[in-house]
Amino acid sequence: MNNKNNINDKSVLQQKITALGAMLNSANERVIAALILVLVLDVWLGILARYVFHWQIPWTEELARYIMIWGILLAVPCCCYRREHIGLTSLQGFIPGNMKRYVLLLLDLFALAFFIMLAFTGTAFAEKGLSQFSTVYSMPMAIPYAAIPVAFLLAACQTGIAMFRDFDCTYVNEDNLGGTDI
Amino acid sequence: MIVGIVFLVLLLLGLPVGIVLGISGMVGLASIGGMHFVALAPSKIFNGLNIFPFLAMPFFILAGEIMNHTGITARLVIFAQVLVGHFRGGLAHTNMLSSVFFSGITGAATADAAAFGRTLVPAMVKQGYSRPFACAVTAAGSIIGPTIPPSGLMVVYGSLMGVSIGGLFATGVLPGLLICIICMLIIAGLGKRKNLPKNADRATLKDIFIAFKSSILALIMPMIILGGILFGVVTPTEAAAVAVAYALFIGAVVYRCISWADLTRMLIRTGRITGVIFLIIASASILGWWLSFEQIPQAIAQAMMSISDNPQVILLLIIALLLIVGTLMDITAMLIILAPVLVPLTEHIGMDPLHAGIVFVLALNLSLMTPPVGACLFVLSSVTGEKIEKIAVELWPFLIGELAILLLIAFMPDITLYLPRLLGF
């Protein structure tokens, strides 16, 4: 492999796709930060209401679950962009260099197909949610259900972008998580 | 059969585990009822994630990120040093005890390995320890983090298997301390043979008090988290949210070292770490449904019971399986995949759910430092520049000691269940 790390070493198409991916990811990450912040505030409100003010606010728990699902599922495409989803990659070292790039391409295609399938079936699932309502404040369930098609459509986009960006190149994640054990 | 082949081929080729599980699950659903069943996948994902206790996971991660950012780690190290730094191998003992203090702040072993790999390993090398030994001590201590609560792994286990998270937290305290004690005994045993440095003088009571005062804000945090949960005052999710508030207070008000940009970055990192785990949980929900439909866990249980009907042999087989798979796979992914399959087996042999939980968590934690795929080894290698194989050679005495603790906990449940029983779990 050529291991082109520098954006200037890439073709014009790869440069444009890399820039598009970065822009999409930046916007996506800001939304995640905002949602997790709201999530924290919501749970704090629930705690204050329960233990300090002794108010009855029944919706904080339900809201927290749905914000969590939206916020964390939206992080899935960011991890696709940054190639952070964990896999058993130690055996890839045994694949000869020229063949490895096609194996990696094939794996990206599998991932792309999986995310597209989930976005497609998730849309039908969200549509069904239009006629279902949440238990506490009767919100159409289509709103939380929509997290699935939106997040996985974005994941499909970012996987496609990463596939073009990294073909014949080595991607370097500048903000490495350093481990995903929790 | 076809699901198993798809799973193994894609996994071995290196496709991310979350996607492997999802594709295998979809193949399984398609094999039952074609596209009509594949369309059920999103509902399985939603139901698999719509669990309130999962919220504790991002909150504990965020609290750990904030506390790490405040630089409180250095204060904890100084406190540990005044307590045990005067022994032969003082910095190695300090490293181990610091891991115990650090474990109350974050449950992530890699965070522990990264923090001490950057600070204590260079200090140890400067004092005359070999770098591989310093890394091995750090790796051995790092697994105390996810054993002593809070532990994200226990949150996932409790949420998935319907076991009390507070109970699991209580169960983890003693094994975590035992790991620290056995590792310190090993360091003491190796002290003369390896001629480990003995530099510092014994600290005075005044030094100890000053170091204690300086690190008290960090030492209080686990008490807030654990006290609230263990005495049943708050739920684990609420305790985790309080931990975030406390960490933010320390970072933003006491030390004044957190800007909006820092906070945004930490929120995003929290989202991404949890996102990786959530994709695995989401996809495992699809595969898990197919597994239950085909009654695979029962078949595996029967197959294992056919080897032996002795509960202790079965338990040994479970531990061996976890340790073997753990040499190759990420531990959270392993937990999500194997717990639904193996936990029914532990019920079958009459294990207490909390006891089964701690055996699972401890076995997985050991996998964090077994080559070739030990996450802590990778982190230490990357932050110190030391080769994994050299660290692994020095790690053996600690691995054997920790394995002994795992077996002790596994076969003498009363030890680990004492605290949760005392607290009424």
Coordinates of C-alpha atoms in Angstrom, one line a residue:
Chain A
M1 CA 0.0 0.0 0.0
N2 CA 1.1 3.5 -0.6
N3 CA 0.1 4.8 2.9
K4 CA -0.7 8.3 1.8
N5 CA -1.3 10.2 5.0
N6 CA -1.2 13.7 3.7
I7 CA -4.4 15.0 2.2
N8 CA -2.3 16.5 -0.7
D9 CA -1.2 13.0 -1.7
K10 CA -4.8 12.0 -2.4
S11 CA -6.7 12.4 -5.7
V12 CA -9.0 15.5 -6.1
L13 CA -12.0 13.2 -5.6
Q14 CA -10.5 11.7 -2.4
Q15 CA -9.7 15.3 -1.1
K16 CA -13.3 16.4 -1.8
I17 CA -14.8 13.4 -0.1
T18 CA -12.4 13.7 2.8
A19 CA -13.5 17.3 3.3
L20 CA -17.2 16.4 3.0
G21 CA -16.7 13.6 5.6
A22 CA -14.9 16.0 8.0
M23 CA -17.7 18.6 7.7
L24 CA -20.4 16.1 8.2
N25 CA -18.6 14.6 11.2
S26 CA -18.0 18.0 12.8
A27 CA -21.7 18.9 12.6
N28 CA -22.6 15.4 13.9
E29 CA -20.3 15.7 16.9
R30 CA -21.7 19.0 17.9
V31 CA -25.2 17.6 17.9
I32 CA -23.9 14.7 20.1
A33 CA -22.3 17.1 22.5
A34 CA -25.6 19.1 22.8
L35 CA -27.7 16.0 23.2
I36 CA -25.5 14.5 26.0
L37 CA -25.5 17.9 27.7
V38 CA -29.3 18.0 27.6
L39 CA -29.3 14.4 28.9
V40 CA -27.1 15.3 31.9
L41 CA -29.3 18.3 32.7
D42 CA -32.5 16.2 32.3
V43 CA -31.2 13.6 34.8
W44 CA -30.0 16.3 37.2
L45 CA -33.5 17.8 37.0
G46 CA -35.0 14.4 37.8
I47 CA -32.7 14.0 40.9
L48 CA -33.4 17.5 42.2
A49 CA -37.1 17.0 41.7
R50 CA -37.1 13.7 43.5
Y51 CA -34.8 14.4 46.4
V52 CA -34.6 18.1 46.9
F53 CA -37.9 19.7 45.8
H54 CA -40.1 16.6 46.1
W55 CA -41.8 17.5 42.8
Q56 CA -43.6 14.9 40.7
I57 CA -41.9 15.1 37.2
P58 CA -42.7 11.8 35.6
W59 CA -41.2 12.6 32.2
T60 CA -37.5 13.0 33.0
E61 CA -36.8 9.2 32.9
E62 CA -38.6 8.7 29.7
L63 CA -37.0 11.7 28.1
A64 CA -33.6 10.6 29.3
R65 CA -33.9 7.2 27.6
Y66 CA -34.9 8.7 24.3
I67 CA -32.2 11.4 24.3
M68 CA -29.7 8.7 25.2
I69 CA -30.8 6.6 22.2
W70 CA -30.6 9.6 19.9
G71 CA -27.4 10.9 21.2
I72 CA -25.5 7.7 21.4
L73 CA -26.8 6.2 18.2
L74 CA -25.7 9.4 16.4
A75 CA -22.2 8.7 17.7
V76 CA -22.1 5.5 15.6
P77 CA -21.5 7.4 12.3
C78 CA -18.7 9.5 14.0
C79 CA -17.0 6.2 15.0
C80 CA -17.4 5.0 11.4
Y81 CA -15.8 8.2 10.2
R82 CA -12.9 7.8 12.7
R83 CA -12.8 4.0 12.3
E84 CA -13.2 3.5 16.0
H85 CA -15.6 0.5 15.9
I86 CA -13.7 -2.4 17.4
G87 CA -12.9 -5.5 15.5
L88 CA -10.6 -8.5 15.6
T89 CA -8.0 -6.9 13.4
S90 CA -4.9 -8.8 14.5
L91 CA -5.3 -11.4 11.8
Q92 CA -5.3 -8.8 9.0
G93 CA -1.5 -8.5 9.4
F94 CA -1.3 -12.0 7.7
I95 CA -3.0 -10.8 4.6
P96 CA -0.5 -9.8 1.8
G97 CA -0.4 -6.1 1.2
N98 CA -2.0 -5.9 -2.3
M99 CA -4.8 -8.3 -1.3
K100 CA -5.4 -6.5 2.0
R101 CA -6.7 -3.3 0.4
Y102 CA -9.4 -5.3 -1.4
V103 CA -10.2 -7.2 1.8
L104 CA -10.6 -3.9 3.6
L105 CA -12.7 -2.6 0.7
L106 CA -14.9 -5.7 0.9
L107 CA -15.4 -5.3 4.7
D108 CA -16.4 -1.7 4.1
L109 CA -19.0 -2.8 1.6
F110 CA -20.4 -5.3 4.1
A111 CA -20.7 -2.5 6.7
L112 CA -22.3 -0.2 4.1
A113 CA -24.8 -2.9 3.2
F114 CA -25.7 -3.5 6.8
F115 CA -26.2 0.2 7.6
I116 CA -28.3 0.8 4.4
M117 CA -30.4 -2.2 5.4
L118 CA -31.0 -0.8 8.9
A119 CA -31.7 2.7 7.5
F120 CA -34.3 1.1 5.1
T121 CA -36.0 -1.1 7.6
G122 CA -35.7 1.5 10.3
T123 CA -37.7 4.0 8.1
A124 CA -40.6 1.6 8.0
F125 CA -40.2 1.0 11.7
A126 CA -40.3 4.8 12.4
E127 CA -43.4 5.2 10.2
K128 CA -45.2 2.6 12.3
G129 CA -44.3 4.7 15.3
L130 CA -46.6 7.5 14.0
S131 CA -49.6 5.6 15.4
Q132 CA -48.0 4.7 18.7
F133 CA -47.6 7.0 21.6
S134 CA -45.2 7.1 24.6
T135 CA -46.6 6.1 28.0
V136 CA -45.9 9.2 30.0
Y137 CA -46.4 12.2 27.8
S138 CA -48.0 10.7 24.7
M139 CA -45.3 11.7 22.3
P140 CA -45.5 9.9 18.9
M141 CA -43.0 7.0 19.1
A142 CA -41.9 7.9 15.6
I143 CA -39.7 10.6 17.2
P144 CA -37.5 8.2 19.2
Y145 CA -37.8 5.4 16.6
A146 CA -36.5 7.9 14.0
A147 CA -33.1 7.7 15.7
I148 CA -32.5 4.4 14.0
P149 CA -33.0 5.3 10.3
V150 CA -31.3 8.7 10.8
A151 CA -28.2 7.3 12.7
F152 CA -27.8 4.4 10.4
L153 CA -28.2 6.4 7.2
L154 CA -25.5 8.8 8.5
A155 CA -23.4 5.7 9.4
A156 CA -23.8 4.4 5.8
C157 CA -22.7 7.9 4.5
Q158 CA -19.7 8.0 6.7
T159 CA -18.7 4.4 5.9
G160 CA -19.0 5.2 2.2
I161 CA -16.9 8.3 2.7
A162 CA -14.3 6.5 4.8
M163 CA -14.1 3.8 2.2
F164 CA -13.2 6.3 -0.6
R165 CA -11.0 8.3 1.7
D166 CA -8.9 5.3 2.9
F167 CA -8.6 3.3 -0.3
D168 CA -4.9 2.9 -0.8
C169 CA -4.3 5.3 2.1
T170 CA -3.8 5.0 5.9
Y171 CA -6.2 7.0 8.0
V172 CA -4.8 8.5 11.2
N173 CA -7.4 9.4 13.9
E174 CA -6.0 12.5 15.6
D175 CA -8.2 12.2 18.7
N176 CA -7.7 8.5 19.5
L177 CA -10.0 7.2 22.2
G178 CA -7.2 5.1 23.6
G179 CA -9.5 2.3 24.5
T180 CA -13.2 1.6 24.6
D181 CA -13.3 -0.5 27.7
I182 CA -15.7 1.2 30.1
Chain B
M1 CA -24.9 -23.3 10.8
I2 CA -24.8 -20.6 8.1
V3 CA -25.1 -17.9 10.9
G4 CA -22.1 -19.4 12.7
I5 CA -20.0 -19.5 9.5
V6 CA -21.0 -15.8 8.6
F7 CA -20.1 -14.8 12.1
L8 CA -16.7 -16.5 12.3
V9 CA -15.6 -15.5 8.7
L10 CA -16.5 -11.8 9.1
L11 CA -15.1 -11.7 12.7
L12 CA -11.8 -13.2 11.6
L13 CA -11.5 -11.0 8.6
G14 CA -11.6 -8.0 11.0
L15 CA -15.1 -6.5 10.4
P16 CA -16.1 -4.5 13.5
V17 CA -17.8 -6.7 16.0
G18 CA -21.0 -4.6 16.1
I19 CA -21.4 -5.1 12.4
V20 CA -20.5 -8.8 12.5
L21 CA -23.2 -9.4 15.1
G22 CA -25.8 -7.3 13.2
I23 CA -25.1 -9.1 9.8
S24 CA -25.1 -12.5 11.5
G25 CA -28.4 -11.7 13.3
M26 CA -30.0 -10.5 10.1
V27 CA -28.9 -13.7 8.3
G28 CA -30.4 -15.6 11.2
L29 CA -33.7 -13.6 11.0
A30 CA -33.8 -14.2 7.2
S31 CA -33.3 -17.9 7.7
I32 CA -36.4 -18.0 9.9
G33 CA -38.8 -15.9 7.8
G34 CA -37.1 -14.0 5.0
M35 CA -37.3 -10.3 4.6
H36 CA -40.4 -10.2 6.7
F37 CA -38.3 -11.2 9.7
V38 CA -35.3 -9.0 8.8
A39 CA -37.7 -6.0 9.1
L40 CA -37.9 -6.8 12.8
A41 CA -34.3 -5.8 13.3
P42 CA -34.9 -2.1 14.1
S43 CA -37.5 -3.0 16.8
K44 CA -35.0 -5.4 18.4
I45 CA -32.4 -2.7 18.4
F46 CA -34.7 -0.1 19.9
N47 CA -35.8 -2.5 22.7
G48 CA -32.3 -3.5 23.3
L49 CA -31.2 0.0 23.9
N50 CA -34.3 1.4 25.6
I51 CA -33.0 0.5 29.1
F52 CA -32.7 3.2 31.8
P53 CA -29.7 1.7 33.7
F54 CA -27.6 2.0 30.5
L55 CA -27.5 5.8 31.2
A56 CA -25.1 5.1 34.0
M57 CA -22.5 4.1 31.4
P58 CA -22.1 7.5 29.5
F59 CA -22.3 9.3 32.9
F60 CA -19.5 7.3 34.5
I61 CA -17.4 7.8 31.4
L62 CA -18.0 11.5 31.4
A63 CA -17.2 11.8 35.1
G64 CA -14.0 9.9 34.6
E65 CA -13.0 12.1 31.6
I66 CA -13.6 15.3 33.6
M67 CA -11.7 14.0 36.7
N68 CA -8.8 12.9 34.5
H69 CA -8.7 16.4 32.9
T70 CA -8.4 18.1 36.3
G71 CA -5.0 16.4 36.9
I72 CA -6.2 14.9 40.1
T73 CA -4.4 11.7 39.3
A74 CA -1.1 13.3 40.4
R75 CA -2.5 14.1 43.8
L76 CA -3.7 10.5 44.3
V77 CA -0.2 9.2 43.3
I78 CA 1.4 11.5 45.9
F79 CA -1.0 10.2 48.6
A80 CA -0.3 6.6 47.6
Q81 CA 3.5 7.4 47.7
V82 CA 3.5 8.8 51.2
L83 CA 1.7 5.6 52.4
V84 CA 3.8 2.9 50.7
G85 CA 6.7 4.7 48.9
H86 CA 9.2 3.8 51.6
F87 CA 9.1 0.0 51.0
R88 CA 11.6 -1.7 48.6
G89 CA 10.0 -1.2 45.2
G90 CA 8.2 1.8 46.6
L91 CA 7.1 3.3 43.3
A92 CA 5.8 -0.1 42.2
H93 CA 3.7 -0.3 45.4
T94 CA 2.7 3.3 44.8
N95 CA 1.5 2.4 41.3
M96 CA -0.6 -0.4 42.6
L97 CA -2.2 1.6 45.5
S98 CA -2.8 4.5 43.1
S99 CA -4.8 2.2 40.9
V100 CA -7.1 1.4 43.9
F101 CA -7.6 5.2 44.5
F102 CA -8.1 5.8 40.8
S103 CA -10.6 3.0 40.5
G104 CA -13.2 5.0 42.4
I105 CA -13.0 7.7 39.7
T106 CA -13.1 5.8 36.5
G107 CA -13.9 2.2 35.7
A108 CA -11.8 2.1 32.6
A109 CA -8.6 0.1 32.8
T110 CA -7.2 1.7 29.7
A111 CA -7.7 5.1 31.3
D112 CA -5.7 3.9 34.3
A113 CA -3.0 2.4 32.1
A114 CA -2.7 5.6 30.0
A115 CA -2.6 7.9 33.0
F116 CA 0.1 5.9 34.9
G117 CA 1.9 4.9 31.7
R118 CA 2.5 8.6 31.1
T119 CA 3.4 9.6 34.7
L120 CA 4.5 6.7 36.9
V121 CA 6.3 4.5 34.3
P122 CA 8.8 7.3 33.4
A123 CA 9.3 8.1 37.1
M124 CA 9.9 4.4 37.8
V125 CA 12.4 4.1 34.9
K126 CA 14.2 7.2 36.1
Q127 CA 14.5 5.5 39.6
G128 CA 16.1 2.4 38.1
Y129 CA 13.2 0.0 37.3
S130 CA 13.3 -1.7 34.0
R131 CA 10.7 -0.2 31.6
P132 CA 9.0 -3.6 30.9
F133 CA 8.6 -4.3 34.6
A134 CA 7.2 -0.8 35.2
C135 CA 4.7 -1.3 32.4
A136 CA 3.8 -4.8 33.7
V137 CA 3.1 -3.4 37.2
T138 CA 0.9 -0.7 35.6
A139 CA -0.9 -3.2 33.5
A140 CA -1.5 -5.5 36.5
G141 CA -2.8 -2.6 38.5
S142 CA -5.0 -1.2 35.8
I143 CA -7.6 -4.1 36.0
I144 CA -8.4 -3.0 39.6
G145 CA -10.2 0.0 37.9
P146 CA -13.1 -2.0 36.4
T147 CA -13.2 -4.4 39.3
I148 CA -13.7 -1.9 42.1
P149 CA -16.8 0.2 41.4
P150 CA -17.9 2.2 39.5
S151 CA -17.4 -0.2 36.7
G152 CA -19.0 0.2 33.2
L153 CA -18.7 -3.5 32.6
M154 CA -20.9 -4.1 35.7
V155 CA -23.4 -1.6 34.4
V156 CA -23.6 -3.4 31.0
Y157 CA -23.7 -6.9 32.7
G158 CA -26.4 -5.8 35.2
S159 CA -28.5 -4.1 32.6
L160 CA -28.3 -6.9 30.1
M161 CA -28.8 -9.8 32.6
G162 CA -31.2 -8.1 34.9
V163 CA -28.9 -8.3 37.9
S164 CA -28.7 -5.5 40.5
I165 CA -25.9 -3.1 39.5
G166 CA -25.6 -1.9 43.1
G167 CA -25.2 -5.5 44.2
L168 CA -22.5 -6.1 41.5
F169 CA -20.7 -2.9 42.7
A170 CA -20.7 -4.2 46.3
T171 CA -19.5 -7.6 45.0
G172 CA -16.5 -6.0 43.3
V173 CA -15.0 -4.2 46.2
L174 CA -13.2 -7.2 47.9
P175 CA -11.8 -8.8 44.7
G176 CA -10.4 -5.5 43.7
L177 CA -8.6 -5.0 47.0
L178 CA -7.4 -8.7 46.9
I179 CA -5.9 -8.1 43.5
C180 CA -4.0 -5.1 44.9
I181 CA -2.8 -7.1 47.9
I182 CA -1.6 -10.1 45.9
C183 CA 0.2 -7.8 43.4
M184 CA 1.9 -5.9 46.3
L185 CA 3.0 -9.2 47.7
I186 CA 4.4 -10.2 44.4
I187 CA 6.3 -6.9 44.1
A188 CA 7.6 -7.5 47.7
G189 CA 8.6 -11.0 46.7
L190 CA 10.4 -9.8 43.6
G191 CA 12.0 -6.9 45.4
K192 CA 15.3 -8.5 46.4
R193 CA 15.6 -10.8 43.4
K194 CA 15.1 -7.9 41.0
N195 CA 16.9 -5.5 43.3
L196 CA 14.1 -3.0 43.1
P197 CA 15.0 0.5 44.3
K198 CA 14.4 1.6 47.8
N199 CA 14.7 5.3 47.9
A200 CA 12.2 7.3 49.9
D201 CA 12.2 7.7 53.6
R202 CA 9.1 6.8 55.6
A203 CA 6.7 9.7 55.4
T204 CA 5.8 11.6 58.6
L205 CA 2.2 11.8 59.8
K206 CA 2.3 15.4 58.8
D207 CA 3.3 14.5 55.2
I208 CA 0.5 11.9 55.1
F209 CA -2.0 14.4 56.3
I210 CA -0.9 17.0 53.8
A211 CA -1.2 14.5 50.9
F212 CA -4.5 13.3 52.2
K213 CA -5.9 16.8 52.3
S214 CA -4.6 17.5 48.8
S215 CA -6.3 14.4 47.3
I216 CA -9.4 14.4 49.5
L217 CA -11.6 15.8 46.7
A218 CA -10.8 12.8 44.5
L219 CA -11.1 10.3 47.4
I220 CA -14.6 11.6 48.3
M221 CA -15.9 10.8 44.8
P222 CA -16.2 7.0 45.1
M223 CA -17.8 7.5 48.5
I224 CA -20.5 9.7 47.0
I225 CA -21.1 7.1 44.2
L226 CA -20.9 4.0 46.3
G227 CA -22.4 5.3 49.4
G228 CA -25.5 6.5 47.5
I229 CA -25.9 3.2 45.6
L230 CA -24.9 0.7 48.2
F231 CA -27.2 2.2 50.9
G232 CA -30.0 2.3 48.4
V233 CA -30.4 6.1 48.5
V234 CA -30.0 6.6 44.7
T235 CA -30.0 4.4 41.6
P236 CA -26.7 3.7 39.8
T237 CA -27.8 6.1 37.0
E238 CA -28.6 8.9 39.5
A239 CA -25.3 8.3 41.3
A240 CA -23.4 8.5 38.0
A241 CA -25.2 11.8 37.2
V242 CA -24.2 13.1 40.7
A243 CA -20.6 12.0 39.9
V244 CA -20.7 14.1 36.8
A245 CA -21.9 17.1 38.8
Y246 CA -19.2 16.6 41.4
A247 CA -16.5 16.2 38.8
L248 CA -17.7 19.3 37.0
F249 CA -17.7 21.2 40.3
I250 CA -14.1 20.1 41.0
G251 CA -12.9 20.9 37.5
A252 CA -14.8 24.1 36.8
V253 CA -15.1 25.7 40.3
V254 CA -12.3 24.3 42.5
Y255 CA -9.5 23.9 40.0
R256 CA -10.9 26.2 37.3
C257 CA -9.4 24.2 34.5
I258 CA -12.4 23.3 32.3
S259 CA -13.4 25.6 29.4
W260 CA -16.5 25.2 27.2
A261 CA -14.2 23.8 24.5
D262 CA -12.9 21.1 26.9
L263 CA -16.3 20.2 28.0
T264 CA -17.6 19.9 24.4
R265 CA -14.6 17.6 23.6
M266 CA -15.3 15.5 26.7
L267 CA -19.0 15.2 25.8
I268 CA -18.1 14.1 22.3
R269 CA -15.6 11.6 23.5
T270 CA -18.1 10.2 25.9
G271 CA -20.6 9.9 23.1
R272 CA -18.1 8.1 20.9
I273 CA -16.9 5.6 23.5
T274 CA -20.5 4.8 24.3
G275 CA -21.4 4.7 20.6
V276 CA -18.9 1.9 20.0
I277 CA -20.5 -0.1 22.8
F278 CA -24.0 0.8 21.8
L279 CA -23.5 -0.5 18.3
I280 CA -22.4 -3.9 19.7
I281 CA -25.4 -3.9 22.2
A282 CA -27.8 -2.9 19.4
S283 CA -26.6 -5.6 17.0
A284 CA -26.3 -8.2 19.7
S285 CA -30.0 -7.6 20.3
I286 CA -30.8 -8.8 16.8
L287 CA -28.5 -11.8 17.1
G288 CA -29.7 -12.5 20.7
W289 CA -33.3 -12.7 19.5
W290 CA -32.4 -15.2 16.9
L291 CA -30.3 -17.2 19.4
S292 CA -33.3 -17.4 21.8
F293 CA -35.7 -18.3 19.0
E294 CA -33.5 -21.2 18.0
Q295 CA -32.8 -22.0 21.7
I296 CA -29.1 -21.9 21.1
P297 CA -28.1 -21.0 24.7
Q298 CA -30.0 -24.0 25.9
A299 CA -28.2 -26.2 23.4
I300 CA -24.8 -24.8 24.5
A301 CA -25.8 -25.4 28.1
Q302 CA -26.8 -29.0 27.3
A303 CA -23.5 -29.5 25.4
M304 CA -21.5 -28.3 28.3
M305 CA -23.5 -30.3 30.8
S306 CA -22.8 -33.4 28.7
I307 CA -19.1 -32.9 29.3
S308 CA -19.7 -33.0 33.1
D309 CA -22.6 -32.4 35.4
N310 CA -20.3 -31.3 38.2
P311 CA -21.0 -27.6 38.8
Q312 CA -17.3 -26.9 39.6
V313 CA -16.1 -28.4 36.4
I314 CA -18.8 -26.4 34.5
L315 CA -17.6 -23.2 36.2
L316 CA -14.0 -24.0 35.4
L317 CA -15.0 -24.5 31.7
I318 CA -16.8 -21.2 31.7
I319 CA -13.7 -19.4 33.1
A320 CA -11.4 -21.2 30.6
L321 CA -13.7 -20.2 27.7
L322 CA -13.8 -16.5 28.9
L323 CA -10.0 -16.4 29.3
I324 CA -9.3 -18.1 25.9
V325 CA -11.7 -15.9 24.0
G326 CA -10.4 -12.9 26.0
T327 CA -7.0 -13.3 24.5
L328 CA -8.4 -12.4 21.1
M329 CA -11.4 -10.1 21.7
D330 CA -12.4 -6.8 23.2
I331 CA -13.9 -7.5 26.7
T332 CA -17.1 -5.4 26.3
A333 CA -17.9 -7.1 23.0
M334 CA -17.3 -10.4 24.7
L335 CA -19.5 -9.6 27.6
I336 CA -22.4 -8.7 25.3
I337 CA -22.0 -11.8 23.1
L338 CA -21.2 -14.4 25.7
A339 CA -23.2 -13.3 28.8
P340 CA -26.6 -14.2 27.3
V341 CA -25.2 -17.6 26.3
L342 CA -23.3 -18.5 29.4
V343 CA -25.2 -16.9 32.2
P344 CA -28.2 -19.3 31.9
L345 CA -25.6 -22.1 32.4
T346 CA -24.5 -20.5 35.7
E347 CA -28.1 -20.4 36.8
H348 CA -28.4 -24.1 35.8
I349 CA -25.5 -25.0 38.2
G350 CA -27.1 -22.9 41.0
M351 CA -24.7 -20.0 41.1
D352 CA -25.8 -16.8 42.8
P353 CA -26.4 -14.1 40.0
L354 CA -24.0 -11.7 41.8
H355 CA -21.4 -14.3 42.1
A356 CA -21.7 -15.3 38.5
G357 CA -21.5 -11.6 37.6
I358 CA -18.2 -11.0 39.5
V359 CA -16.6 -14.1 38.0
F360 CA -17.6 -12.9 34.6
V361 CA -16.3 -9.4 35.1
L362 CA -13.1 -10.6 36.7
A363 CA -12.3 -13.1 34.0
L364 CA -12.9 -10.4 31.4
N365 CA -10.7 -7.9 33.2
L366 CA -7.9 -10.4 33.2
S367 CA -8.3 -10.5 29.4
L368 CA -7.3 -6.8 29.3
M369 CA -3.7 -7.8 29.9
T370 CA -3.3 -11.1 28.1
P371 CA -1.5 -10.9 24.7
P372 CA -2.0 -10.7 21.8
V373 CA -5.2 -8.5 22.2
G374 CA -4.9 -7.1 25.7
A375 CA -6.2 -3.5 25.5
C376 CA -4.0 -2.3 28.4
L377 CA -0.9 -3.8 26.9
F378 CA -1.6 -1.9 23.7
V379 CA -2.2 1.4 25.6
L380 CA 1.0 1.0 27.6
S381 CA 3.0 0.0 24.6
S382 CA 1.7 3.1 22.7
V383 CA 2.3 5.6 25.6
T384 CA 5.7 4.2 26.8
G385 CA 7.1 2.9 23.5
E386 CA 7.8 -0.5 25.1
K387 CA 7.3 -3.7 23.1
I388 CA 4.2 -5.7 24.1
E389 CA 6.1 -9.0 24.2
K390 CA 8.6 -7.6 26.7
I391 CA 5.8 -6.3 28.9
A392 CA 4.1 -9.7 28.7
V393 CA 7.2 -11.5 29.9
E394 CA 7.3 -9.4 33.1
L395 CA 3.6 -9.7 33.5
W396 CA 3.5 -13.4 34.2
P397 CA 3.9 -13.4 38.0
F398 CA 1.1 -10.8 38.3
L399 CA -1.2 -12.7 35.8
I400 CA -0.7 -15.9 37.8
G401 CA -1.5 -14.1 41.1
E402 CA -4.6 -12.5 39.7
L403 CA -5.8 -15.8 38.2
A404 CA -5.4 -17.3 41.6
I405 CA -7.7 -14.5 43.0
L406 CA -10.2 -15.2 40.2
L407 CA -10.3 -18.9 41.1
L408 CA -10.5 -18.1 44.8
I409 CA -13.5 -15.9 44.1
A410 CA -15.1 -18.4 41.8
F411 CA -14.8 -21.4 44.1
M412 CA -15.3 -19.6 47.4
P413 CA -18.4 -17.4 46.8
D414 CA -18.8 -16.5 50.4
I415 CA -15.8 -14.2 50.3
T416 CA -17.1 -12.0 47.5
L417 CA -20.8 -12.2 48.6
Y418 CA -20.1 -11.1 52.2
L419 CA -20.4 -7.4 51.5
P420 CA -23.5 -7.5 49.2
R421 CA -25.2 -9.8 51.7
L422 CA -24.3 -7.4 54.5
L423 CA -25.8 -4.5 52.5
G424 CA -29.0 -6.5 51.8
F425 CA -28.5 -7.2 48.0

